[in-house]
XYZ file of C-alpha atoms in Angstrom:
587
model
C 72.972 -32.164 -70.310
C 72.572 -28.092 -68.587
C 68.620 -26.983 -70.019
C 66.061 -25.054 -68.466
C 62.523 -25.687 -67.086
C 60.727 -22.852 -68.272
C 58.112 -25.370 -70.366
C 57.592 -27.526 -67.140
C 56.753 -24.898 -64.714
C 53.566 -24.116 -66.796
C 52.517 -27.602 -66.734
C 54.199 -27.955 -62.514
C 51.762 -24.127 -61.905
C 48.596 -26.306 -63.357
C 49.352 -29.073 -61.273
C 49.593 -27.017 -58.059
C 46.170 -25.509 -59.149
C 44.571 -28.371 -58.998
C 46.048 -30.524 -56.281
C 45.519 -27.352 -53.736
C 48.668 -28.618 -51.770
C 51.345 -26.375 -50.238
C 54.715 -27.090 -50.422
C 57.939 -25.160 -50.340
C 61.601 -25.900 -49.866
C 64.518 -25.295 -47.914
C 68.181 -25.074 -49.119
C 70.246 -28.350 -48.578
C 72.420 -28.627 -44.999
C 76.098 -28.862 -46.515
C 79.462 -27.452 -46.439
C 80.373 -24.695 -47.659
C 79.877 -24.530 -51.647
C 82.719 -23.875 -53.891
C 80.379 -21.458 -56.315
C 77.521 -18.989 -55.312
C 74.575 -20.968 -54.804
C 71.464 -20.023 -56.437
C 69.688 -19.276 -52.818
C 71.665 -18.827 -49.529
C 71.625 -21.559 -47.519
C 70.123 -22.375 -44.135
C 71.422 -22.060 -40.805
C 73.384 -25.506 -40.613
C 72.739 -28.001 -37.336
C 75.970 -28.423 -36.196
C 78.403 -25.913 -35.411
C 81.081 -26.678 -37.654
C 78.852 -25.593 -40.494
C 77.716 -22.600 -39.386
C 81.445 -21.416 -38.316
C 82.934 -18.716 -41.264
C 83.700 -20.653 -44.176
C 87.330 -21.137 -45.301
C 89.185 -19.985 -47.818
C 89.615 -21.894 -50.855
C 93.064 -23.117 -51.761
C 94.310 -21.567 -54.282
C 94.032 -23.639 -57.356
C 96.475 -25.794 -58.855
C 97.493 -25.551 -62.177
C 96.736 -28.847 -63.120
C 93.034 -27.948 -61.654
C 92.635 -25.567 -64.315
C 94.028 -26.947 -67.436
C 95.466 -29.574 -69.034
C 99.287 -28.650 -70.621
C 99.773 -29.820 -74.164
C 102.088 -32.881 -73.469
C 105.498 -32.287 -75.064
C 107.358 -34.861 -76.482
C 109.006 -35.818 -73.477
C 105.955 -36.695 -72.086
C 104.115 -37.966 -74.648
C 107.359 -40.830 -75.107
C 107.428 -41.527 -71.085
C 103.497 -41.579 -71.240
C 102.727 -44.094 -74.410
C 102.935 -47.494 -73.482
C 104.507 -47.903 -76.799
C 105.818 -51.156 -78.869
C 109.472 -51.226 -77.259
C 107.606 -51.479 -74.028
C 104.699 -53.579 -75.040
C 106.364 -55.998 -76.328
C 108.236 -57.480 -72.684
C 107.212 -57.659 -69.358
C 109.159 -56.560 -66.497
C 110.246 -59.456 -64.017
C 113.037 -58.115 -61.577
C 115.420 -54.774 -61.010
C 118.770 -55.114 -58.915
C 119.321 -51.179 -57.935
C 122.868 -50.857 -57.135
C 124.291 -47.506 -57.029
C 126.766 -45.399 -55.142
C 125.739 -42.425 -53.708
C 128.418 -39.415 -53.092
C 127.460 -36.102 -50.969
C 130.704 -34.239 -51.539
C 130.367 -34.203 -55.607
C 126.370 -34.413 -55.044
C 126.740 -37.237 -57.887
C 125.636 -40.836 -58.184
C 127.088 -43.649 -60.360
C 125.713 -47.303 -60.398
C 124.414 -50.139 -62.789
C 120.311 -51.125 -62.418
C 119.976 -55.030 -63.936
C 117.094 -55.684 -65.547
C 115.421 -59.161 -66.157
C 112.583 -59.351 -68.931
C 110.593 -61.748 -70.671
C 110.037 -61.182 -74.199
C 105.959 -60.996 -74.971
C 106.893 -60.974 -78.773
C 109.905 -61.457 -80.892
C 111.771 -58.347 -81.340
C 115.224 -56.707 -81.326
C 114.410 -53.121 -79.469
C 113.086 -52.564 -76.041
C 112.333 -48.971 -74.398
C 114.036 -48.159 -70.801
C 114.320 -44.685 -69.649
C 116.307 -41.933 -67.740
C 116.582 -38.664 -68.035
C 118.782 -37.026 -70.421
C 120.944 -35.258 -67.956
C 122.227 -38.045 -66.563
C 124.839 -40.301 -68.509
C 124.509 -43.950 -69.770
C 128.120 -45.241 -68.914
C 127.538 -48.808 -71.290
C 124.869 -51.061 -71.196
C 125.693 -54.388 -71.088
C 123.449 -57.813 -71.994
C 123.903 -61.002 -70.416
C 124.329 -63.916 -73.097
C 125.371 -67.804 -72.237
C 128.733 -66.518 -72.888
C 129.645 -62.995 -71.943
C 128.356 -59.322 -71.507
C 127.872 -57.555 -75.146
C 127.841 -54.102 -75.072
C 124.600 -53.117 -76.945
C 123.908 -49.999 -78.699
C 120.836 -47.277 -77.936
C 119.642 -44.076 -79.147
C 118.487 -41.630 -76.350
C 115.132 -39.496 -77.550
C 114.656 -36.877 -74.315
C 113.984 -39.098 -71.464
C 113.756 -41.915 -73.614
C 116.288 -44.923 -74.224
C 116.226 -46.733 -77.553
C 118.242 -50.577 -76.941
C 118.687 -52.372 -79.715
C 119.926 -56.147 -79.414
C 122.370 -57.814 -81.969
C 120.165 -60.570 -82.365
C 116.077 -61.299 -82.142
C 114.930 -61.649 -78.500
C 112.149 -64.644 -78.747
C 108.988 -64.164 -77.170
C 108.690 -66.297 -74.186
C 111.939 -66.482 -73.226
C 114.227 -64.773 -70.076
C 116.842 -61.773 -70.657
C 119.034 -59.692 -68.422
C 120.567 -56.308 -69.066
C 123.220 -54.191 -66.510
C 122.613 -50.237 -67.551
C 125.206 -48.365 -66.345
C 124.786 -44.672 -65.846
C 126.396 -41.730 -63.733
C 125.793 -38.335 -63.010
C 124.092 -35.139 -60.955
C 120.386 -36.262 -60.894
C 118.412 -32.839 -61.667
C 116.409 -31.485 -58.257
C 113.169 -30.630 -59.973
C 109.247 -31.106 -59.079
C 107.593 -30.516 -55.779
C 109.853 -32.248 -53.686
C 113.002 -31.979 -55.554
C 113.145 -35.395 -56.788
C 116.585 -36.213 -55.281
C 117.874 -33.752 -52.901
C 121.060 -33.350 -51.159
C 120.818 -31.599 -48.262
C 121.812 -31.135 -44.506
C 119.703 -31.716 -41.213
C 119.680 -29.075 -38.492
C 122.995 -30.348 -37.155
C 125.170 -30.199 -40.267
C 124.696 -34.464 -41.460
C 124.260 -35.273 -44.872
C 120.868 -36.269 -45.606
C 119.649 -37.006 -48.851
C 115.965 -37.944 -49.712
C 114.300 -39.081 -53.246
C 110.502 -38.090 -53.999
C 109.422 -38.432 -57.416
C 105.745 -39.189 -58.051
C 104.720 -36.896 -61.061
C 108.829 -36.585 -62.269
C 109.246 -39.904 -62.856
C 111.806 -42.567 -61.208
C 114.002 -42.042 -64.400
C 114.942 -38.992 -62.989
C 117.296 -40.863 -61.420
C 117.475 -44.055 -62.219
C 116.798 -46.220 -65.181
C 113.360 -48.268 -65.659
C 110.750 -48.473 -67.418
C 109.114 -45.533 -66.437
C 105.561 -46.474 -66.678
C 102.504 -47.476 -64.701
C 101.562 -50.781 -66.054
C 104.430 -53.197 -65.796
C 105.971 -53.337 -62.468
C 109.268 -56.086 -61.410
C 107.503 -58.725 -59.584
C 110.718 -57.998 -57.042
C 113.477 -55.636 -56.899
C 116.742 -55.853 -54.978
C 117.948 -52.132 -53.360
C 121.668 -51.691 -52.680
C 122.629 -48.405 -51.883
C 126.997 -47.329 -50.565
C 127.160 -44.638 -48.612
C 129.990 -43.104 -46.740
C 131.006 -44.543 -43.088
C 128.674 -42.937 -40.281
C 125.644 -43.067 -42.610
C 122.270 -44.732 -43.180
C 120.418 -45.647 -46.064
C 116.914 -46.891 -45.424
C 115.249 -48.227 -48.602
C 112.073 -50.181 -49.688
C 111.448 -53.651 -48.379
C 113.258 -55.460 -45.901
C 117.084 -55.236 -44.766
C 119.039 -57.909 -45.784
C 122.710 -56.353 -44.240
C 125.239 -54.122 -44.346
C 128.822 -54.434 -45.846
C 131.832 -51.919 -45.498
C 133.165 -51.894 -48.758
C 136.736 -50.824 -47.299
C 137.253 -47.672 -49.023
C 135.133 -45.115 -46.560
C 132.066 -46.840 -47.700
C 129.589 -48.849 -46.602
C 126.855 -50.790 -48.471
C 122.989 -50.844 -47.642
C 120.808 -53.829 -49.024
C 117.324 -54.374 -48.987
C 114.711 -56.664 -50.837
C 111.801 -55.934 -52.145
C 109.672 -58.998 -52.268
C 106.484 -57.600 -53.764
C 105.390 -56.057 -57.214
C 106.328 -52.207 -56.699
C 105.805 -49.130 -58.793
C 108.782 -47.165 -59.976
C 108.156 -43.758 -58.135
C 107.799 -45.861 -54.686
C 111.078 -46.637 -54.933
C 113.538 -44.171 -52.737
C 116.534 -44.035 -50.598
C 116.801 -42.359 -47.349
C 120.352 -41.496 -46.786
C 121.288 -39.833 -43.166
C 122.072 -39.839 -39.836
C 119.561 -42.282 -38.720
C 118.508 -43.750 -35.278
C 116.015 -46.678 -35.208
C 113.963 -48.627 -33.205
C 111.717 -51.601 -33.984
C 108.218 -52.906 -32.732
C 105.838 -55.596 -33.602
C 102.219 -55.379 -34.440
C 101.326 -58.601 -33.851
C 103.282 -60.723 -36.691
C 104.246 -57.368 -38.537
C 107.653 -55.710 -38.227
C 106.946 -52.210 -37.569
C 110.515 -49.884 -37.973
C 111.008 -46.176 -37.875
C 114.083 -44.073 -38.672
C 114.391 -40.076 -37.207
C 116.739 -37.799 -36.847
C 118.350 -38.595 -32.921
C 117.180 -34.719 -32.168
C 113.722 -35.763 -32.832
C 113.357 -39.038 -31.333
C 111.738 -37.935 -28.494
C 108.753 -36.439 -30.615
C 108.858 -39.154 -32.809
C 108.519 -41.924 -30.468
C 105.161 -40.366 -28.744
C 104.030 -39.200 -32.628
C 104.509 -42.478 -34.465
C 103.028 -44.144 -31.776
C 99.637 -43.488 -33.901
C 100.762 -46.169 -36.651
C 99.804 -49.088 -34.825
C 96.095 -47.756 -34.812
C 96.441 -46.884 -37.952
C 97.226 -49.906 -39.384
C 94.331 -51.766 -37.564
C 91.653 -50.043 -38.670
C 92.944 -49.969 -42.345
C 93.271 -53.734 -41.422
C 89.768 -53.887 -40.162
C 88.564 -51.953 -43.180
C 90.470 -53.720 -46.155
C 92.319 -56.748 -44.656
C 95.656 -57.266 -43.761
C 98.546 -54.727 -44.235
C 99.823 -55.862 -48.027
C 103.479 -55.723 -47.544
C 103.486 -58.120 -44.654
C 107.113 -59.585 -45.189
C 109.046 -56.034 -46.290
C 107.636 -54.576 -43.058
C 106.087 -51.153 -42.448
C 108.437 -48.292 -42.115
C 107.811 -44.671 -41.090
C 111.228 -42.702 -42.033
C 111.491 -38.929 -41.606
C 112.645 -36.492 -44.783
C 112.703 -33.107 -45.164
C 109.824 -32.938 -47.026
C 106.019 -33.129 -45.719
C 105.373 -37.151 -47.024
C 105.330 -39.698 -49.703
C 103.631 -43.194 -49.969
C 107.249 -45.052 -50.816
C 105.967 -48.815 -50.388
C 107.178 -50.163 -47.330
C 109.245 -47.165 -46.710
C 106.249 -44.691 -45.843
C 108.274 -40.460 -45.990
C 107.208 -38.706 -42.996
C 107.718 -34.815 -42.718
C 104.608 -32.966 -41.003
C 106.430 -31.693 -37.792
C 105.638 -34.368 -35.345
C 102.584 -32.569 -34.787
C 98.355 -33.206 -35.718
C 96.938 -31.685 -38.716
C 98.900 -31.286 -41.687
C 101.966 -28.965 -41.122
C 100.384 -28.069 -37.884
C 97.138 -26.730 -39.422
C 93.274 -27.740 -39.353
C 93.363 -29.800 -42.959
C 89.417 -29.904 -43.426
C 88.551 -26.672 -40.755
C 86.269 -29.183 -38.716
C 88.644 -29.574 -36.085
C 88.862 -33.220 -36.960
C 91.960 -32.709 -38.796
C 94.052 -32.057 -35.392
C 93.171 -35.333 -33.704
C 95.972 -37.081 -35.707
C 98.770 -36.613 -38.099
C 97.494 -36.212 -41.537
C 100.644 -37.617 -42.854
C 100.590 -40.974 -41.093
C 97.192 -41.510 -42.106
C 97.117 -40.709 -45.195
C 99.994 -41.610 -47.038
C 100.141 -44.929 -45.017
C 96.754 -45.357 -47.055
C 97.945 -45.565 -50.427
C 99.730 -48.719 -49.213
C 96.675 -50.267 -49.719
C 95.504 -48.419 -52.871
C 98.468 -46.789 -54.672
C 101.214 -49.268 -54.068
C 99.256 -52.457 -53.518
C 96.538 -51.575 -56.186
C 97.798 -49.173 -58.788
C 96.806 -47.255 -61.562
C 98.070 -48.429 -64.953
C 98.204 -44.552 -66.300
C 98.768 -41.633 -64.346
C 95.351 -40.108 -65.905
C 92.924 -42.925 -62.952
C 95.365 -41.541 -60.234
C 92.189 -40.758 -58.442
C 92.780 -44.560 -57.442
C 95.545 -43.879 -55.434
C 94.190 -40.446 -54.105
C 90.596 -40.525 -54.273
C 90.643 -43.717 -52.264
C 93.490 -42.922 -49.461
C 91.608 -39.511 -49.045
C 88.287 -41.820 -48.254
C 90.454 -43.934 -46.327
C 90.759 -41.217 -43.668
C 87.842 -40.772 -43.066
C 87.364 -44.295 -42.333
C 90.109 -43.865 -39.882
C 88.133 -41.201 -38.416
C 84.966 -43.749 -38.213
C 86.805 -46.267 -37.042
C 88.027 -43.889 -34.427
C 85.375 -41.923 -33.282
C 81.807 -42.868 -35.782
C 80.758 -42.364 -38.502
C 78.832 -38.457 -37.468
C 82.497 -37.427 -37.330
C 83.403 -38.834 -40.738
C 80.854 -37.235 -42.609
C 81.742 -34.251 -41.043
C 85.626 -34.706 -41.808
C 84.439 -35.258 -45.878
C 82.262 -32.605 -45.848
C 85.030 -30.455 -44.762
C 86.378 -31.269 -47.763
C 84.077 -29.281 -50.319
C 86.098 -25.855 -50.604
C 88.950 -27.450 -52.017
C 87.105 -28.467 -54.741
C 87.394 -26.595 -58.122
C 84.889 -28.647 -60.744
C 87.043 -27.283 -63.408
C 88.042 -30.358 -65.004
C 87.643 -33.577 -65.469
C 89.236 -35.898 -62.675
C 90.402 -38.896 -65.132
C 92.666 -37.596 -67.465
C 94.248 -38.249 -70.838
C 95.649 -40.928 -71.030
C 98.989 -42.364 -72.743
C 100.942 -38.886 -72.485
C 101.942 -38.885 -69.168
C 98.830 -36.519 -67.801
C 98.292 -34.612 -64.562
C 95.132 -35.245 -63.348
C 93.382 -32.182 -61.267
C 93.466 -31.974 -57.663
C 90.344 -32.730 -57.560
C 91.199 -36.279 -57.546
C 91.799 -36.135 -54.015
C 88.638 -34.599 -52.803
C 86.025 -35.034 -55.238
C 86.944 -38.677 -55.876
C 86.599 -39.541 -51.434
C 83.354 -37.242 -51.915
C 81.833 -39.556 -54.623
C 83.111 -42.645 -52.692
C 80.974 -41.183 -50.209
C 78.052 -40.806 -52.455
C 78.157 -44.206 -54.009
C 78.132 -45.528 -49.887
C 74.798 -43.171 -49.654
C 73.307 -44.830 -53.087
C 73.793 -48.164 -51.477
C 72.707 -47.356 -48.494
C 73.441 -50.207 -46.154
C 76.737 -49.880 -44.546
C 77.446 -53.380 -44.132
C 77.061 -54.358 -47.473
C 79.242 -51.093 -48.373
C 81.551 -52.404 -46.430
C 81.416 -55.807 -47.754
C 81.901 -54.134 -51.308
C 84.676 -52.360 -50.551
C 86.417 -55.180 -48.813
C 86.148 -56.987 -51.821
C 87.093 -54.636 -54.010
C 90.541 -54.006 -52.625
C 91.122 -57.873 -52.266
C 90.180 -58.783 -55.933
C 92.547 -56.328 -57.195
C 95.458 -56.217 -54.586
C 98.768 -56.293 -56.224
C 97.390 -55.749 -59.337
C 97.487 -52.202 -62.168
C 93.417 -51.098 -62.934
C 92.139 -48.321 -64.627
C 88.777 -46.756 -63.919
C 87.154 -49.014 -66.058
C 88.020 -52.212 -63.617
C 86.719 -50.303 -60.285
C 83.087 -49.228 -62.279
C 82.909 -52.736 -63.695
C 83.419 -54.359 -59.868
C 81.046 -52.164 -58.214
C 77.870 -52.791 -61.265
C 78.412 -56.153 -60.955
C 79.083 -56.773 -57.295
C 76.255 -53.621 -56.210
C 73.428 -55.257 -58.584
C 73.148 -51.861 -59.968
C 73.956 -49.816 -62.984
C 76.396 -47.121 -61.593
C 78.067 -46.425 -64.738
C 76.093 -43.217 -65.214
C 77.195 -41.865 -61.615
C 81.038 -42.976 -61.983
C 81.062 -41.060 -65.188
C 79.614 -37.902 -63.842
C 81.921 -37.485 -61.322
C 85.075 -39.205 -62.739
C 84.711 -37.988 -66.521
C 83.064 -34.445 -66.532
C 83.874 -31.197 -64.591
C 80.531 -30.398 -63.130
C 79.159 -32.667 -60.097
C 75.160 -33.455 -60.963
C 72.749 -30.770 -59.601
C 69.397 -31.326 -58.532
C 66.630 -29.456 -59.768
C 63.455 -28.379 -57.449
C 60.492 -26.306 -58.796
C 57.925 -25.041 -56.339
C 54.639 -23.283 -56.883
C 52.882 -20.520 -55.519
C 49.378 -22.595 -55.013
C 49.438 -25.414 -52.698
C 50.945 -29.127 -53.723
C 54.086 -30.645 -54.995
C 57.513 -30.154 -55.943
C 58.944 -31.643 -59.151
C 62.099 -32.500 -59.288
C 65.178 -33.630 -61.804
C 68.620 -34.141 -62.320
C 70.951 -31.651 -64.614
C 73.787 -33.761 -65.284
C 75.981 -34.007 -68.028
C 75.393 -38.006 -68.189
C 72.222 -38.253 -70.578
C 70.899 -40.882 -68.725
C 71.965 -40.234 -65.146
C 69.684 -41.587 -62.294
C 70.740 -41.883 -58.859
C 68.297 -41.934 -55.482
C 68.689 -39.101 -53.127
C 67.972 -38.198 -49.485
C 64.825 -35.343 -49.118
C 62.636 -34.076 -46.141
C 64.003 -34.009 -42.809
C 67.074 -34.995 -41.187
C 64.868 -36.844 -38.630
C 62.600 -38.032 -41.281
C 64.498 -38.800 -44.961
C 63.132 -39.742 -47.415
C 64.496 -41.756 -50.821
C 63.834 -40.137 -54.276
C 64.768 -41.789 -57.318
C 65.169 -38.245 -59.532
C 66.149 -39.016 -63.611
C 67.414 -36.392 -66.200
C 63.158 -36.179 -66.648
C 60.851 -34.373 -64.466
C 58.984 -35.958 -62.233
C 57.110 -34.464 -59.128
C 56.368 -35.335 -55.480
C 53.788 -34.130 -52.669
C 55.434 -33.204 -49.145
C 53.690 -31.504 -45.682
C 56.635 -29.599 -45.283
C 57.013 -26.315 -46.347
C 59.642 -24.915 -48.825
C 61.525 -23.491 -45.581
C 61.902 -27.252 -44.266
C 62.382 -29.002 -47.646
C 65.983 -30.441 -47.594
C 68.362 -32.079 -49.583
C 70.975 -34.569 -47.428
C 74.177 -33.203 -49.089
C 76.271 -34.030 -46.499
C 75.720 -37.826 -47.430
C 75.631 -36.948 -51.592
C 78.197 -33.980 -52.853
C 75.423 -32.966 -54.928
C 74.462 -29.256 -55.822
C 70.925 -28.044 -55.157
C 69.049 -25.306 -57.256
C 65.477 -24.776 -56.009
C 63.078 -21.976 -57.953
């Protein structure tokens, strides 16, 4: 709801009148806006606010509209009835991976459990890869089945009812040139800087079909997985989970296993195929194991040496590291980073920042490496706790982009990790809507990154006591660790365990463009201010910080005018927007 005041401010001018009180206001402290604001703002308190604003990153195009899914999507998207209808329970991976032909060929087993009787489940892979046979496990022997292939989609039909309740197993065999597509190429072959094979997978947004067949979905994830990976003599693979041995096959290969011993989402799954060097370390009971390039060892050794920290305050934060018996792994790609689960992809340069440059132009950025901290993060909310549809990925990346600046709190307090969010704000568009559609395979805005730490921020603010924030978020993560949640599951938590109704203030930020703006009308004669909320949420309420930074005080503003008296003049009268991403409009 957007209206104007114009009725109120004759009813605010009589008020004034007769009060004969002065007040007046002062723009809100805060970052630098992404839109005009209606009156410049005043000189900020710290230097990092007054210093020239950045530039905006250029928009994505998922910040500024929504594609019309195509059938491709719309089929990988729909948790439809050949998916519905069985749960996953376990993949064995086993492929063979060859640089010279820049081809793979393999078999992925599948074990299901029937949720209803039916003769047709949905796997998928895409179409430019080839299904060799597929192959299902009876008492007896391996039937070939039949399938029809519908874009990325796979069709299986079964000779005979599967019975809900009971246990099947299916080996689909496929071969091929997996496509190099999306932001980081999917799966890439490539070369380091001294001429090795190296070959990397990355494909969050593609899908893991892209190379490999699964049910390429959100919701249902194997409650374990078994990696095996042959590779020519002299290289490394370095999957997900923990290493179980190698085996030279006797032909010029040599075979990589790992086991997976945790639920996992299919885009965390990856191979890192190269010229390896490793070394291990503990962190009290948890294996800690990182794989470089020998050329950068050096670097990396003194660089990675910030994952130990890392994982202790996250610890500290959220309890312990969730992948306790795969390990923690930090493995360097050729590509900037990726939240693989156990398996974290490191690229940013062995230097602080992100690719070497101030991420949130607060000079916070540069006192560690963006890429440790933040896609170590999504171990706890991405792979641990997932989204069930791609359109609440603000779960994963609203809440690891909120998790640095807890590591920045834990680091070096909590001034600092205002300051670090705040820094935030110009890479904000308010174009769209941060939860998407959902069932068609969506991609959510950008915004889920920065708006969605911004209103984690907020909601601390609304609180507001730390320790029982804390205590929230604790529990939040630990009722819903290795589990899939959509949006509705976080806002349902935090009413019941907050004693408030925050449904209003999750649906503002998650489910419309604009971020809620706070009205304040002040009068020429001396004596209050009045004061709403424009939000698009009908019934939006939430408190807010006004006055002084050395004297706050808590307002409890509605989508309905109400007024206030102050001392302070409408030069002094602010709004706390560092602690609420909030705009401010004052006339």
């Amino acid at each position: 709801m957007r209206s104007s005041y114009r009725f109120f401010a004759l009813s605010f001018l009589w008020l004034c009148i007769a009060s004969g009180a002065v007040i007046a206001a002062q723009s809100a402290q805060q970052a630098p806006s992404l839109t005009p604001a209606p009156t410049p703002a005043a000189p900020a308190a710290n230097p990092a606010a007054t210093a020239k604003a950045p530039a905006q990153r250029p928009p994505a195009p998922s910040d500024v509209s929504s594609p019309v899914p195509t059938r491709y999507e719309m089929l990988r998207g729909a948790y439809g009835p050949f998916r519905a209808n069985n749960d996953l329970l376990y993949y064995h991976l086993d492929i063979r991976v060859d640089p010279t032909t820049q081809t793979i060929r393999g078999k992925n087993t599948i074990r299901f459990r029937m949720l209803q009787d039916d003769t047709r489940i949905q796997i998928d892979l895409t179409d430019k890869l080839n299904i060799d046979k597929i192959l299902f496990a009876t008492s007896e022997e391996m039937v070939p089945l039949k399938y029809t292939r519908d874009t990325g989609a796979v069709f299986i039909d079964f000779p005979e009812t599967l019975h809900s309740g009971q246990v099947y197993s299916i080996d689909f065999y496929y071969s091929g040139h997996p496509p190099e597509v999306g932001r980081f190429g999917a799966f890439t072959f490539k070369k380091d800087s001294t001429g090795h094979t190296w070959i990397t997978t990355a494909c969050e947004g593609t899908g893991a079909s892209i190379w490999w067949p699964d049910k390429d979905q959100w919701r249902d994830e194997p409650q374990s997985m078994d990696i095996s990976v042959a590779v020519p003599n002299g290289l490394m693979d370095v999957s997900n989970g923990r290493f179980m041995g190698k085996t030279d096959l006797g032909d010029g290969y040599t075979r990589w296993d790992w086991h997976v011993s945790y639920p996992i989402n299919n885009y965390d799954v990856a191979l890192n195929i190269g010229n390896y060097v490793h070394w291990h370390e503990q962190l009290g009971d948890l294996p800690l194991d990182f794989y470089v390039l020998p050329e950068d060892l050096d670097k990396a050794r003194k660089q990675f040496a910030q994952a130990p920290g890392m994982l202790e305050a996250y610890q500290h934060y959220f309890g312990p590291y969730p992948f306790a018996r795969d390990g923690y792994k930090l493995i360097e790609v050729p590509y900037s980073g990726m939240e693989h689960q156990s398996a974290v992809a490191y690229g940013n340069l062995f230097e602080n920042g992100y690719l070497g440059r101030d991420w949130t132009h607060t000079g916070i950025s540069m006192r560690f490496d963006f890429i440790i901290i933040h896609e170590s993060a999504h171990e706890w909310f991405g792979n641990s706790i997932t989204a069930a549809d791609p359109s609440d990925m603000w779960i994963h990346e609203g809440w690891a982009t909120y998790m640095e600046s807890l590591y920045v709190e834990y680091r070096w307090g909590k001034d600092d990790a205002i300051r670090y969010l705040n820094g935030l704000k110009p890479k904000i568009y308010n174009l769209r809507p941060i939860v998407a559609e959902r069932g068609v395979n969506s991609d959510p805005t950008e915004d889920q990154y920065f708006k969605g730490a911004l209103m984690l921020n907020t909601l601390r603010s609304v609180v507001n006591n730390d320790p029982r924030w804390f205590e929230l978020i604790y529990g939040f993560y630990n009722q819903f660790k290795y589990r899939n949640i959509m949006t509705e599951d976080v806002v349902t938590y935090f009413n019941q365990q907050a004693g408030m109704n925050l449904t209003p203030i999750f649906n503002q930020y998650l489910r419309h463009p604009h971020i809620p703006r706070l009205e304040l009308l002040f009068g020429e004669a001396p004596g209050m201010v009045m004061y709403k909320w424009d939000a698009d949420e009908d019934n939006f309420a939430m408190p807010v910080r006004v006055g002084t930074p050395d004297n706050w005080q808590i307002i409890h503003p509605t989508t309905k005018w109400q007024w206030m008296q102050t001392p302070l003049s409408k030069d002094q009268f602010q709004v706390a927007t560092d602690l609420y991403y909030v705009d401010v409009n004052k006339q």
